Structure formats: C-alpha cells, structure tokens
Coordinates of C-alpha atoms and ligand atoms in Angstrom, one line a residue:
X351 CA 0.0 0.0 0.0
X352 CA 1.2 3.1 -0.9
X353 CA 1.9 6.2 1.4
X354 CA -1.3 7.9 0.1
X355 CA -3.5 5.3 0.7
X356 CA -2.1 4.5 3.8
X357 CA -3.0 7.9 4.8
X358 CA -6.4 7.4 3.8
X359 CA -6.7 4.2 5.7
X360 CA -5.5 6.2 8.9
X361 CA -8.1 8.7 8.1
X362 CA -10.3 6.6 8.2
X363 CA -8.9 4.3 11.8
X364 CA -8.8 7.5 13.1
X365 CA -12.1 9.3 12.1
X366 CA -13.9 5.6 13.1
X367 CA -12.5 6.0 16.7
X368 CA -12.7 9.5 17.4
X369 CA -16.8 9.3 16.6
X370 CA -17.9 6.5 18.2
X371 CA -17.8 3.9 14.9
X372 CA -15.1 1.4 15.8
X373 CA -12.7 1.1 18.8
X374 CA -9.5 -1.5 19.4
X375 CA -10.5 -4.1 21.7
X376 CA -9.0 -3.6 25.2
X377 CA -7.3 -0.4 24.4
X378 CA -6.5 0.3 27.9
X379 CA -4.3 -2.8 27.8
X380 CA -2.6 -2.0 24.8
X381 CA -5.3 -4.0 22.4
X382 CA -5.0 -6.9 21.4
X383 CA -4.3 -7.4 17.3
X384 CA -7.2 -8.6 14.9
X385 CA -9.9 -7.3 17.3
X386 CA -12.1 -4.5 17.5
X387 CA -15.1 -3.0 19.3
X388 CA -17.8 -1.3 17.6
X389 CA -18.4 2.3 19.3
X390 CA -22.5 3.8 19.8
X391 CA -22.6 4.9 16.2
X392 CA -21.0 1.8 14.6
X393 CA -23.3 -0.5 16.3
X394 CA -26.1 0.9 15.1
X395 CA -25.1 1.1 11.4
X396 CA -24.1 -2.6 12.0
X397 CA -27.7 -3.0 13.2
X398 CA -28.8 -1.3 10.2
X399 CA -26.8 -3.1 7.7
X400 CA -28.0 -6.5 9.5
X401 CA -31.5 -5.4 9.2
X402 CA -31.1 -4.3 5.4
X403 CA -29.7 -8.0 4.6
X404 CA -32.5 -9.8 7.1
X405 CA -34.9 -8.1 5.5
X406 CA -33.8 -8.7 1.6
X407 CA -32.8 -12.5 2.6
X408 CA -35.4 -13.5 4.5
X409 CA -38.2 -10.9 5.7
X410 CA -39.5 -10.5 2.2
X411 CA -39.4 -14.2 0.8
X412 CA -41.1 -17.1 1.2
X413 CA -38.6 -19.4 0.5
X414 CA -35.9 -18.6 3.5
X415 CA -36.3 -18.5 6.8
X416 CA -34.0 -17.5 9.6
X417 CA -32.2 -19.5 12.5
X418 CA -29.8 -18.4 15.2
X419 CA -27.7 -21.2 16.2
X420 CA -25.4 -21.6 19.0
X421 CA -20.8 -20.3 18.5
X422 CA -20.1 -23.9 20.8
X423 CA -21.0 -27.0 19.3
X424 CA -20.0 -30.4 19.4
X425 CA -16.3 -31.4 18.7
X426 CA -17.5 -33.8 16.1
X427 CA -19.2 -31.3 13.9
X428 CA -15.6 -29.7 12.9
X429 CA -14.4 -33.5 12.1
X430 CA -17.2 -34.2 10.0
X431 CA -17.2 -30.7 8.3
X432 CA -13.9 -31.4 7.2
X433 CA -12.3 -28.1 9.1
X434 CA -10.7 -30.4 11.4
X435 CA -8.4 -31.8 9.2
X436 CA -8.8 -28.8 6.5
X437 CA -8.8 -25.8 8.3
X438 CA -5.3 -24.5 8.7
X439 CA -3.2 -22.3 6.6
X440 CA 0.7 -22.1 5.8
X441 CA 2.9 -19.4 6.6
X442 CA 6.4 -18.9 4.8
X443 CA 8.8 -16.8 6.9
X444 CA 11.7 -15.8 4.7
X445 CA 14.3 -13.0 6.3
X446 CA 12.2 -11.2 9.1
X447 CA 9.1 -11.3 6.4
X448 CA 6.1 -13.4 6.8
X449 CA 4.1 -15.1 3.6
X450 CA 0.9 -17.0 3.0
X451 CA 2.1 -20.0 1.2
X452 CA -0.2 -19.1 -2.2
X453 CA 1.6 -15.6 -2.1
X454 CA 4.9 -17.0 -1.4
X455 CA 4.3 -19.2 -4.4
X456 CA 3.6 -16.4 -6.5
X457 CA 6.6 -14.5 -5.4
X458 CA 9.2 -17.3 -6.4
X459 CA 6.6 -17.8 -9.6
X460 CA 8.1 -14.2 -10.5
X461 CA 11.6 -15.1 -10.2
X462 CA 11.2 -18.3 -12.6
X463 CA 12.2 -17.8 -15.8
X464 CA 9.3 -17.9 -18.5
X465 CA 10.1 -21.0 -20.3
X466 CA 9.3 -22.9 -17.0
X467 CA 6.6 -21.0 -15.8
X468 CA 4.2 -23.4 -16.9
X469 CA 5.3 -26.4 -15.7
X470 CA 6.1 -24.6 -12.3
X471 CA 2.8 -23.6 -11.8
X472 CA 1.0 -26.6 -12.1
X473 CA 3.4 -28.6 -9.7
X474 CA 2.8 -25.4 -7.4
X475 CA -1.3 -26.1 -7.7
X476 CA -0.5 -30.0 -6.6
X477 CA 1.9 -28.8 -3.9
X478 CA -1.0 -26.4 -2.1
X479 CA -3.0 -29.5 -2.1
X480 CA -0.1 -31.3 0.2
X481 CA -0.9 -31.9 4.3
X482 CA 2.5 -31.9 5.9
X483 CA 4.5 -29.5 6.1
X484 CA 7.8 -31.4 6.0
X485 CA 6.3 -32.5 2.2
X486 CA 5.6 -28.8 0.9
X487 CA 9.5 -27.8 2.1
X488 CA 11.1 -30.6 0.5
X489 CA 8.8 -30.5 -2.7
X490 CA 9.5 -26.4 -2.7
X491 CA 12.9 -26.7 -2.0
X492 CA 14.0 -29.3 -5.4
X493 CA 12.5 -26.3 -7.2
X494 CA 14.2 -23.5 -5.9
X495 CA 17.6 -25.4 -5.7
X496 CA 17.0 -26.2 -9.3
X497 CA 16.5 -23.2 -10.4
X498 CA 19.0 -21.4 -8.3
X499 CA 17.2 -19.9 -6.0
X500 CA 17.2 -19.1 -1.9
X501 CA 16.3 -22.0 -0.5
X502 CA 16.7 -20.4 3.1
X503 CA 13.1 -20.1 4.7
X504 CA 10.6 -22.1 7.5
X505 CA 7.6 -22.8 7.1
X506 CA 4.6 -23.2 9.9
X507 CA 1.4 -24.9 9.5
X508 CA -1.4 -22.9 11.6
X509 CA -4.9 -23.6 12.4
X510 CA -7.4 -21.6 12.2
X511 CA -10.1 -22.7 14.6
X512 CA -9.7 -21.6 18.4
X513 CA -9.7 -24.5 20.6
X514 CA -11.5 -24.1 24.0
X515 CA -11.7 -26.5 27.3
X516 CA -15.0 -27.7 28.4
X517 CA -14.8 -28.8 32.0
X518 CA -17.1 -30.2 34.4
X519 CA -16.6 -31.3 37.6
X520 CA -16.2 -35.1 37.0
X521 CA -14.2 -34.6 33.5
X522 CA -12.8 -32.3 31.0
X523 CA -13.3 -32.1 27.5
X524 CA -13.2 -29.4 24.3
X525 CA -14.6 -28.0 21.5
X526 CA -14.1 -25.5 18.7
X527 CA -15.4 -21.7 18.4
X528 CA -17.2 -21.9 15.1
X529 CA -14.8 -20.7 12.5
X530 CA -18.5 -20.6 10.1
X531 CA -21.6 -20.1 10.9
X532 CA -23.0 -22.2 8.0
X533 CA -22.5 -25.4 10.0
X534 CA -24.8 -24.9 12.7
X535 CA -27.5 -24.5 9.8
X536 CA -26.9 -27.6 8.0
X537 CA -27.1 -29.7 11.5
X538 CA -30.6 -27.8 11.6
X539 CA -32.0 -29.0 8.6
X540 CA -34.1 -32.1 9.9
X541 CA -35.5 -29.7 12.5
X542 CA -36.2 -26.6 10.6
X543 CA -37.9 -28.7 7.7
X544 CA -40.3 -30.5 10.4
X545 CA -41.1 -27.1 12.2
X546 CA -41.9 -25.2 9.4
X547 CA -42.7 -27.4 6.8
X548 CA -41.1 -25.5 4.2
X549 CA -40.1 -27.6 0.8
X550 CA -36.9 -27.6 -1.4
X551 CA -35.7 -25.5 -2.8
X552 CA -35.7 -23.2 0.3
X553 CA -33.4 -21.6 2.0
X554 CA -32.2 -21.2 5.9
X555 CA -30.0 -17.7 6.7
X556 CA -28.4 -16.6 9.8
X557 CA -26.3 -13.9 11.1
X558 CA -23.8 -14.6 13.7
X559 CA -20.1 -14.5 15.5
X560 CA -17.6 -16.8 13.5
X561 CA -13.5 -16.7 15.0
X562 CA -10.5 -17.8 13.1
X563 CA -7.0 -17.5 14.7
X564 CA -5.6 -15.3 11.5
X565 CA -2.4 -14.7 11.3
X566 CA -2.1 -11.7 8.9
X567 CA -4.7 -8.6 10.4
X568 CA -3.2 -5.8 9.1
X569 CA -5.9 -4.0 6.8
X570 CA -8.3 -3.0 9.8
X571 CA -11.7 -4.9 9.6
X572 CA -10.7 -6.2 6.9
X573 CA -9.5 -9.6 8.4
X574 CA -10.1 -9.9 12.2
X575 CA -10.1 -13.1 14.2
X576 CA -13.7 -12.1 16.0
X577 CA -15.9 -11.2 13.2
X578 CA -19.7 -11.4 12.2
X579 CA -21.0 -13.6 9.4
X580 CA -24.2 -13.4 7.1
X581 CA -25.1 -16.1 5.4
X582 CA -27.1 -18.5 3.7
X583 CA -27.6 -21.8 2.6
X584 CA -30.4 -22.3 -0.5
X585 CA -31.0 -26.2 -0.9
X586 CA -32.2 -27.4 -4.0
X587 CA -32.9 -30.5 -6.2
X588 CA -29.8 -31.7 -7.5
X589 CA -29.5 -31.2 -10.8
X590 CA -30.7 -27.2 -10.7
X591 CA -27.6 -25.9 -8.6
X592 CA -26.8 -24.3 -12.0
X593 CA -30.1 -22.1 -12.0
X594 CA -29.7 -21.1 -8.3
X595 CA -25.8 -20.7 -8.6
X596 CA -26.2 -17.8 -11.4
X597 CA -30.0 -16.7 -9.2
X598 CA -27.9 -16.2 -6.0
X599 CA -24.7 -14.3 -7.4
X600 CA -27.0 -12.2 -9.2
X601 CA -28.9 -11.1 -6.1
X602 CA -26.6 -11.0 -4.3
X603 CA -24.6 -8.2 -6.4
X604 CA -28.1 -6.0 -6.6
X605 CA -27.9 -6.3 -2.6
X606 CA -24.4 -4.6 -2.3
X607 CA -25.0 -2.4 -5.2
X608 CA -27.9 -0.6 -3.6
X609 CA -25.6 1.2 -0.9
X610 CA -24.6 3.0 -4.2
X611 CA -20.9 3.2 -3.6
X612 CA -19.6 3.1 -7.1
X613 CA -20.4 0.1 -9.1
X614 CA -16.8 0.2 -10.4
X615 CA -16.1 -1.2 -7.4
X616 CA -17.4 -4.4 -7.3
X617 CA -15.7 -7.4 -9.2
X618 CA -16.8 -11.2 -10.1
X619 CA -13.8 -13.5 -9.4
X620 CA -14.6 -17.2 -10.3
X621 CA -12.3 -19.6 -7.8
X622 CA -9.3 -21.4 -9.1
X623 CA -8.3 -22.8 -6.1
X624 CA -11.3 -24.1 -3.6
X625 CA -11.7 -24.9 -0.2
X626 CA -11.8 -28.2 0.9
X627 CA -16.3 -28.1 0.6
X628 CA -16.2 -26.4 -2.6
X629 CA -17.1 -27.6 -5.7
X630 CA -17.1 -24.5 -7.5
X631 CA -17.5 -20.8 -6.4
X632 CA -17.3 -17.3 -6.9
X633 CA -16.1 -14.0 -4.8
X634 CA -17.7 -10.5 -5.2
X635 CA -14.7 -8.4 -4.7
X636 CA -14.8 -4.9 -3.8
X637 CA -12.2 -2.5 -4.3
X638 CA -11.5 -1.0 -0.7
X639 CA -8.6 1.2 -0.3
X640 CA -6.0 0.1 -3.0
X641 CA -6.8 -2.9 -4.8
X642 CA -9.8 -5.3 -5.4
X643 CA -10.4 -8.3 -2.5
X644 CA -13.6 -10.5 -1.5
X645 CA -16.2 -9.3 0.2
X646 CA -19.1 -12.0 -0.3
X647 CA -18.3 -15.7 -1.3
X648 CA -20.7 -17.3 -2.6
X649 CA -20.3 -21.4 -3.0
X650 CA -22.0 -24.3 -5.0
X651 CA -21.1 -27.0 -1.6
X652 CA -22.9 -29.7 -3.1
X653 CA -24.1 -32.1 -0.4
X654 CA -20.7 -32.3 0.8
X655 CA -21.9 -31.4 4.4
X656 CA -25.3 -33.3 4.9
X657 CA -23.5 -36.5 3.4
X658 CA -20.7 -36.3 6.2
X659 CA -23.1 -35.2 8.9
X660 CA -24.9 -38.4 8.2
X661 CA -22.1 -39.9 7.8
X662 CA -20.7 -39.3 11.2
X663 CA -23.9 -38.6 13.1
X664 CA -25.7 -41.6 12.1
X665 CA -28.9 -39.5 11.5
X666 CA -31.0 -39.6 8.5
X667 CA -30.4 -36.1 6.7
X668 CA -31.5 -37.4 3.3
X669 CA -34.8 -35.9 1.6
X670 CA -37.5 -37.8 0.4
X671 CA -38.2 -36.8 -3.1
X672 CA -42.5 -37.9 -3.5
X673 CA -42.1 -37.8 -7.4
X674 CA -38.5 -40.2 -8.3
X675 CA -39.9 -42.3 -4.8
X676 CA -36.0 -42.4 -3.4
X677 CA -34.2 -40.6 -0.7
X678 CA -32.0 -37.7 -1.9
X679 CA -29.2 -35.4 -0.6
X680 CA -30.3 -31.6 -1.7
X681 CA -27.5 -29.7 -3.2
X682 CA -26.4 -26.1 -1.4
X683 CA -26.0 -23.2 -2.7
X684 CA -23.7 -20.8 0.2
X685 CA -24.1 -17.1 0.4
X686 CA -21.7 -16.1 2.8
X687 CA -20.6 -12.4 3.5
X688 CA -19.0 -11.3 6.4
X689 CA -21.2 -7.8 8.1
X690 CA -17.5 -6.1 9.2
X691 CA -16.1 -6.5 5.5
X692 CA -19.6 -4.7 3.8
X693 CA -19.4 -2.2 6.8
X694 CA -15.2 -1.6 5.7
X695 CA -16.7 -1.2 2.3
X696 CA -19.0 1.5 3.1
X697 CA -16.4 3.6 5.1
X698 CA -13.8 3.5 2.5
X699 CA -15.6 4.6 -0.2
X700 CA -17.7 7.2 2.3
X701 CA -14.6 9.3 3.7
X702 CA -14.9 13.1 2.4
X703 CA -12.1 14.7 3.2
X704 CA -12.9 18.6 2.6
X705 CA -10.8 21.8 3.8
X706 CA -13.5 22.5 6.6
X707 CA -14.9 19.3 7.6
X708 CA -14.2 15.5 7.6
X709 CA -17.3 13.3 7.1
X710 CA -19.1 10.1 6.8
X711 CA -21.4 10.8 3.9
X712 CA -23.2 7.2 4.4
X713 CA -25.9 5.8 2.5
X714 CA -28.8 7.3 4.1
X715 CA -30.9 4.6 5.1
X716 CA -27.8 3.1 7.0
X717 CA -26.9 6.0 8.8
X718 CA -26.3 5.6 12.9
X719 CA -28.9 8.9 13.1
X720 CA -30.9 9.6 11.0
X721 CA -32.0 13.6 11.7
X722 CA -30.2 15.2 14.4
X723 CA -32.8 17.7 16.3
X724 CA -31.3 21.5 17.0
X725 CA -32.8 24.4 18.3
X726 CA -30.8 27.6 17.6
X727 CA -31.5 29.6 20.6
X728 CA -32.0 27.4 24.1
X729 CA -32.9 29.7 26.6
X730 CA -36.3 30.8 24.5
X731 CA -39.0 28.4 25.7
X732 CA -41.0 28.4 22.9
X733 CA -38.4 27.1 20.9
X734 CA -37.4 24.5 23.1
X735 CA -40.7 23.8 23.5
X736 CA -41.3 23.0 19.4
X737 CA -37.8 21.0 18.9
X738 CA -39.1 19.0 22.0
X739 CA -42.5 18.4 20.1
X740 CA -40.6 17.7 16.5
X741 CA -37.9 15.2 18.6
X742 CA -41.3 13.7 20.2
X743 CA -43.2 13.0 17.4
X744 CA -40.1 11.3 15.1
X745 CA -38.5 9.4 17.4
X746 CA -40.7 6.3 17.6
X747 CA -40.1 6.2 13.7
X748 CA -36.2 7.4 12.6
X749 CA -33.4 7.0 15.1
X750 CA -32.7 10.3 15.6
X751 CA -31.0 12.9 18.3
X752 CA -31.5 16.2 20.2
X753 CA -28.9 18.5 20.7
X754 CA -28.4 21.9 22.1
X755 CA -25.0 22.0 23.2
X756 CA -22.5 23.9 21.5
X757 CA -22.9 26.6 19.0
X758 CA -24.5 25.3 15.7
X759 CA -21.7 25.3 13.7
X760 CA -19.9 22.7 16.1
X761 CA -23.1 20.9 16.1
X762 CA -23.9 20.7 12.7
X763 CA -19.7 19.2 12.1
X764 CA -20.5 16.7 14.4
X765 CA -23.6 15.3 12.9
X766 CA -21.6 15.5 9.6
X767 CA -18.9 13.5 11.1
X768 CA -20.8 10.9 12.3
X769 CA -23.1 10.9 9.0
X770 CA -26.6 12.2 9.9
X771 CA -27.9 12.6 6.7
X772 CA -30.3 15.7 8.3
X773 CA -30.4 18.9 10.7
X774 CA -33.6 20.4 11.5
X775 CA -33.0 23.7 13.4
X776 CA -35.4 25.7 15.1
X777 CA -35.1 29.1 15.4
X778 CA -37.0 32.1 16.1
X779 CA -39.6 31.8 12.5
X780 CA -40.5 28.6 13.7
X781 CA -42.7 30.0 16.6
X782 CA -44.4 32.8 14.2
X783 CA -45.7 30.6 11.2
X784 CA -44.7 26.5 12.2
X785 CA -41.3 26.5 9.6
X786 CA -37.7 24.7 10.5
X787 CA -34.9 24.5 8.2
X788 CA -33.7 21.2 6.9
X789 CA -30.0 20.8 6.5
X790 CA -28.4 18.7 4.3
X791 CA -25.4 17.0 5.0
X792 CA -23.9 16.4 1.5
X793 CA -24.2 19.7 0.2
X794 CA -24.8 22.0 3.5
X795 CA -27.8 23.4 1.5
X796 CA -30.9 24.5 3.6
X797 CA -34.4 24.3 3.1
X798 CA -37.7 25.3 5.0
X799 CA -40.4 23.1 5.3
X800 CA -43.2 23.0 7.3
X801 CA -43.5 21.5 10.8
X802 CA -46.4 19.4 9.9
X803 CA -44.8 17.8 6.5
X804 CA -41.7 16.6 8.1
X805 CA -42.7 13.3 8.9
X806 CA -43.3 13.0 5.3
X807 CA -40.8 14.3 4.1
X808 CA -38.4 12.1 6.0
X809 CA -40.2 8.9 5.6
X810 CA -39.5 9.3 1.3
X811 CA -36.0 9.9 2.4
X812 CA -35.9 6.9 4.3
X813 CA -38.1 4.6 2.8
X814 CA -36.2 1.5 0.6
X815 CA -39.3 -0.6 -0.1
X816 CA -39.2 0.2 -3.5
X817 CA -36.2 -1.9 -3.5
X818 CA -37.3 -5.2 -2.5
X819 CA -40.7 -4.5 -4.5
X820 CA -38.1 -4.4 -7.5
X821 CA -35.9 -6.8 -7.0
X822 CA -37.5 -9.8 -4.7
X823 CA -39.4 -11.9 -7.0
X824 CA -40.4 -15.3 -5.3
X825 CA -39.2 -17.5 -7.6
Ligands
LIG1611 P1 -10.5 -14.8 2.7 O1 -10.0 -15.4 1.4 O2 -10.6 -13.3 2.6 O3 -9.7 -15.3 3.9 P2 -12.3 -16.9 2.9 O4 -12.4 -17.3 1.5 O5 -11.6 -17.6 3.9 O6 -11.9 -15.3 3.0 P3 -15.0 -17.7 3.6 O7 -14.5 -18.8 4.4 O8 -15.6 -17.9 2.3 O9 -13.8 -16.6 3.4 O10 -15.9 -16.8 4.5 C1 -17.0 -16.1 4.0 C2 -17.0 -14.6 4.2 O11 -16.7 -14.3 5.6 C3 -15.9 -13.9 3.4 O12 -16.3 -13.6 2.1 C4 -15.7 -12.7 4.3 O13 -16.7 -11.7 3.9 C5 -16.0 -13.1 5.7 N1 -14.7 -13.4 6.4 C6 -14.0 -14.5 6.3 N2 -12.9 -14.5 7.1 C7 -13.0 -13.2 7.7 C8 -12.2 -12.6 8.7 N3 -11.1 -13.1 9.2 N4 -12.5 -11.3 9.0 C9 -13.6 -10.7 8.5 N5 -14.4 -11.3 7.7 C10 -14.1 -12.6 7.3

C-alpha cells in the first residue's frame, strides 16, 4: 500500500475511533491485534446493515427462513465438516518477512524464468493440495535449488479454529469456536424442515459471530479473528444448482449495489483454487482502499456437508423426493458475507475529506442517526418547546438525536462527522408561522419546510421498499 492510501486508511482508523464507529478491543491494555469494538454509532449502522440483509434474505421471501444457532457445538461437527483436518493455513517466513504460502508461491513464480513457468505452476497447484509441512518444504525446496534460487526459509502450519476446554466437575473435554456459521444451519435441517414445513428448494440464513486465529490482520476490519458472518444456505434438487448458482450471485450483487458506492467497485472473481467443501464458487470483490479483495463468497457446496453429517452422526439427513420415490441429498448453494467487511466497504468509499470538515457521507438509510434535532437559541421556551414536540413525534419512527450544546456550527460538524444525513434547526420563524430549516449533509444546503410535513418528508427519504418491490421476485 502506498503512502497515500495508507494515509487514507488512517483517516479513516482515526475518524472511526474519534466518533464513536469502531474502537481496538482492550485499548487500555494496549489492544490486542485482529480485534475491534464497535463504538454507539458503529453498532447501530451494523444493526442497520443486519436489518437491510435480514430483510432482503429472509423478511420478504417465502422461500428462506432464519435460525440463530449456538458459536459452541459439538467437537464432532468440525471433524465431520472437514475443518478439522482442512482448516489450517501455511505461513512462509523468509528473512524477518512473513508469507501465506499461495503468495509466497507467486513471489518465487516471479523469479522463474518464463520457459518454465508453466510447468512450475501446475506442480505449485499439486503442492498447495499437500498436508504436511515437512512434504511442501522438501517439494518447494527441489524447485528453488533447481533453479538457483534461496532455499533459506521455514515454514509453519497454523490452524485456524480456536480450541476451548470444556470442563465439568467429574471430566474435561473441548470444542471448537465456530470458524462458520453455516455449519450450525446444516445440522438444523431435519429440525427446521419439520417445524416449518417448508419444501426444497428453500433456503435457511443466519447472522452470527464466526472466529479464526488469522495470522495476517493488518488491513483494519478487513480480516479480524472475531468477526460477524451473514449467510445463507439455499438447498435445491440436485441437478438445478446451476439455476440457483447464477440466481444467487445475481442477487446477491443488486444487494451490495444498492448502498450505491460506485459500481466500479465491485468485481466477479470465479475460484481457481477451492476450499476443501467447494465444488465450484465465486467471490464479489470490492475495491476498498487500494486494490480489489472478496467481500461476499458465494459457494456451489454440493451435499458435501449433509453427506458427512450423516455420515458421522448416524442421522438420517437425506430428503424424500414424493415424485423419483428415493431418498435424496439436496444440493447447497452458500451465500456467505461477512457484516465487518460490507461495513469496511461502506467507510472507504464514504470518507470526504474537505478543507473545513471530515465526514461520513453514508448511504442514508444506514446511517447511525438519522435527523439530528437542533434548536438555535436554548434559553427561548417556545423554541425549546417546538424542537421537543418535532424530537417527540419522530423518534418512535427514525433514530434520531437532540442536541443543544454547543454553537451550531460545532453541532452541525459533528452530525456530519458521524453521518446524519439531516439537521432540523429551530429558530425564532419557527414559533411565528410553524417552519424549520432542513439541513443537508452532502451539500450543506438549507431548506424550509413546514413542521407538519416533516414526517413525510423524512419517511420518502428513508423509505427502501421500493427496492425489495423491484428486485425480490419469489421464484
Ligand atoms: P479470505 O479469502 O478473505 O480469507 P475466505 O475465502 O476464507 O476469505 P470464507 O470462508 O468464504 O472466506 O468466508 C465467507 C466470508 O466471511 C468472506 O467472504 C468474508 O466476507 C468473511 N470473512 C472470512 N474471514 C474473515 C475474517 N477473518 N474477518 C472478517 N471477515 C471474514
């Protein structure tokens, strides 16, 4: 990352902690790395961006419903999910710097001269397929000694999931913190499909806490080893993953472009190499500060889990399919985006860094507060008296704040910092014929509008139904 960006990024650190948005965990013990706190105004844009996605994925169709399922579960769910034996990554360290194995690769990759390129690259392809560690060294070092090159580095093999005791008086014991929260959905099937009676293909989403010990934090929220996860898993028959595949990474891509952050920013990257429940996937990528990374994943799985879970669990998981007569595995189709990544999305591309003012200028509807409530003179009672009335009367419908400290200059910067998208001030007018102003954020510009038409004024603001009229079609 460059110096420029690099300043933006601590812009943007700095401008999230100063106002409330997002905080190092345990910063009066020095932090600890990969783990944040969200502040008062960050926790309620993440309500709002979990709302926005619960309502798309689930409110508004019939064909998902939701499920929150417990971050401990049984050992034996990470051995038949395959993370157990699957879930670790490898580190290169070279010198005093520290690789992922894939980039490492693509580092000595560089070096290679071009004749052997392509011969390198597919034994580079078998090698990230290798368990032991001991067999990627000695398989990485024949080809650097080969080609002359440093064969001087170490390489660890760490796993991802965080172990944790159980104990109870008469024994001990231990489990995993769920590195996904897609697993605790797939044990659920049997039980959601006899509760609710709902028929393939349908869909189950939840939102949740995942953890993964990473290694490499360093982009913010980015990557974090406490993070939140929203996703979904759509079975179908097998046979139409293909239909639902294309359906799901199609709507999913409407979903992030609605925040309307610059559609440039938003990439398609089809999977070369998969994760070990993968059959095929894609990523939407989204270009944060300097270059283009994944936001959303969204995976054809197969019936790679329910076939293990029956597997190991001895329990039926199978479908019976009424028309072919014969018990079935249904395919799944993943939709898996992680709520701190989409919330990193909106604050880089948000930042506006002006002469006078640094701000948040946030998609509206996601905003922490929505209208901020000022009245320009404090000490006249029939002022006081209408903002109190106005604050009344909208706060049981926007999230919004009242504020007479400060002079309004300082107030209206703040709200601007923290992204209200609105200022209604009430000054001395307002008691002879029932006006306020409106500011805006964006553009500073004021209007007046009458007392009695602000509620619907701000509801039109506010209101995204028109979105999921368009674009959720129960198919
Ligand atoms: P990456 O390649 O970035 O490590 P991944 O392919 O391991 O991601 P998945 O296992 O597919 O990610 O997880 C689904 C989604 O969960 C990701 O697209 C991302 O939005 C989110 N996610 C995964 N790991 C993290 C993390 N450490 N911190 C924040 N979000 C994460």
């Amino acid at each position: 990352m460059n110096n420029l960006k690099k300043d933006k990024l601590n812009k943007i650190i700095n401008h999230a902690r100063l106002y409330g948005f997002i905080y190092n965990s345990s910063e009066i013990y020095n932090g600890i790395k990969g783990v944040y706190d969200y502040g008062p105004y960050g926790v309620e844009m993440k309500n709002n961006i979990k709302l926005f996605w619960w309502e798309y994925m689930v409110r508004y169709r019939d064909n998902i419903v939701g499920i929150d399922t417990s971050i401990l579960m049984n050992k034996n769910v990470w051995k038949s999910s395959g993370h157990y034996n699957n879930f670790n990554e490898y580190f290169i360290k070279k010198d005093t710097k520290i690789y992922k194995l894939e980039k490492f690769l693509i580092l000595i990759l560089n070096k290679i001269k071009p004749r052997y390129k392509k011969n390198i690259k597919k034994k580079f392809i078998k090698l990230l397929n290798l368990k032991k560690e001991k067999k990627i060294k000695k398989k990485l070092n024949k080809i650097l000694k080969k080609h002359n090159l440093f064969n001087n580095f170490r390489i660890k093999k760490i796993t991802l999931m965080f172990k944790t005791k159980i104990n109870t008086l008469k024994n001990k014991s231990f489990t995993y913190l769920r590195p996904e929260t897609a697993q605790g959905i797939f044990i659920n099937l049997k039980n959601v499909i006899n509760s609710t009676r709902m028929k393939i293909p349908f869909g189950i989403a939840q939102i949740g806490k995942s953890f993964r010990n990473e290694i490499i934090t360093k982009e913010f929220i980015f990557r974090t080893k406490e993070f939140e996860q929203m996703e979904m898993q759509f079975f179908v028959y097998p046979g139409e993953e293909n239909f639902w595949y294309k359906y799901w990474l199609r709507s999913r891509l409407i979903w992030h472009k609605f925040f309307k952050l610059g559609k440039q920013y938003y990439k398609i990257k089809t999977h070369k190499k998969l994760s070990h429940y993968t059959t095929y996937a894609s990523d939407i990528e989204f270009k944060y500060i300097n270059k283009f990374k994944e936001l959303e994943g969204i995976h054809f799985r197969k019936d790679f889990d329910l076939k293990n879970h029956q597997k190991y669990s001895k329990k039926k998981l199978t479908i019976y399919d009424l028309k072919n007569k014969k018990e079935y595995y249904p395919y799944v189709i993943e939709t898996s985006l992680g709520l701190d990544r989409v919330f990193y999305s909106i604050l880089c591309k948000s930042i506006i860094i002006e002469k006078k003012r640094i701000f948040f200028k946030l998609p509206k509807f996601i905003a922490p507060i929505k209208i901020a409530i000022l009245p320009l003179i404090k000490i006249n009672n029939q002022i006081v008296n209408i903002s109190k009335k106005i604050f009344d009367d909208l706060k049981y419908q926007f999230n919004i704040v009242y504020d007479d400290k400060h002079s309004i200059g300082k107030r209206y910067r703040i709200q601007d910092a923290i992204g209200t998208p609105f200022c209604v001030t009430i000054d001395k007018t307002s008691i002879l014929n029932e006006t306020v102003t409106i500011r805006n954020r964006d553009d500073m510009k004021q209007i007046r509008c009458k007392i009695d038409s602000l509620y619907n004024f701000f509801k039109k603001e506010f209101d995204i139904s028109f979105f999921f009229k368009k674009y959720i079609k129960n198919v």
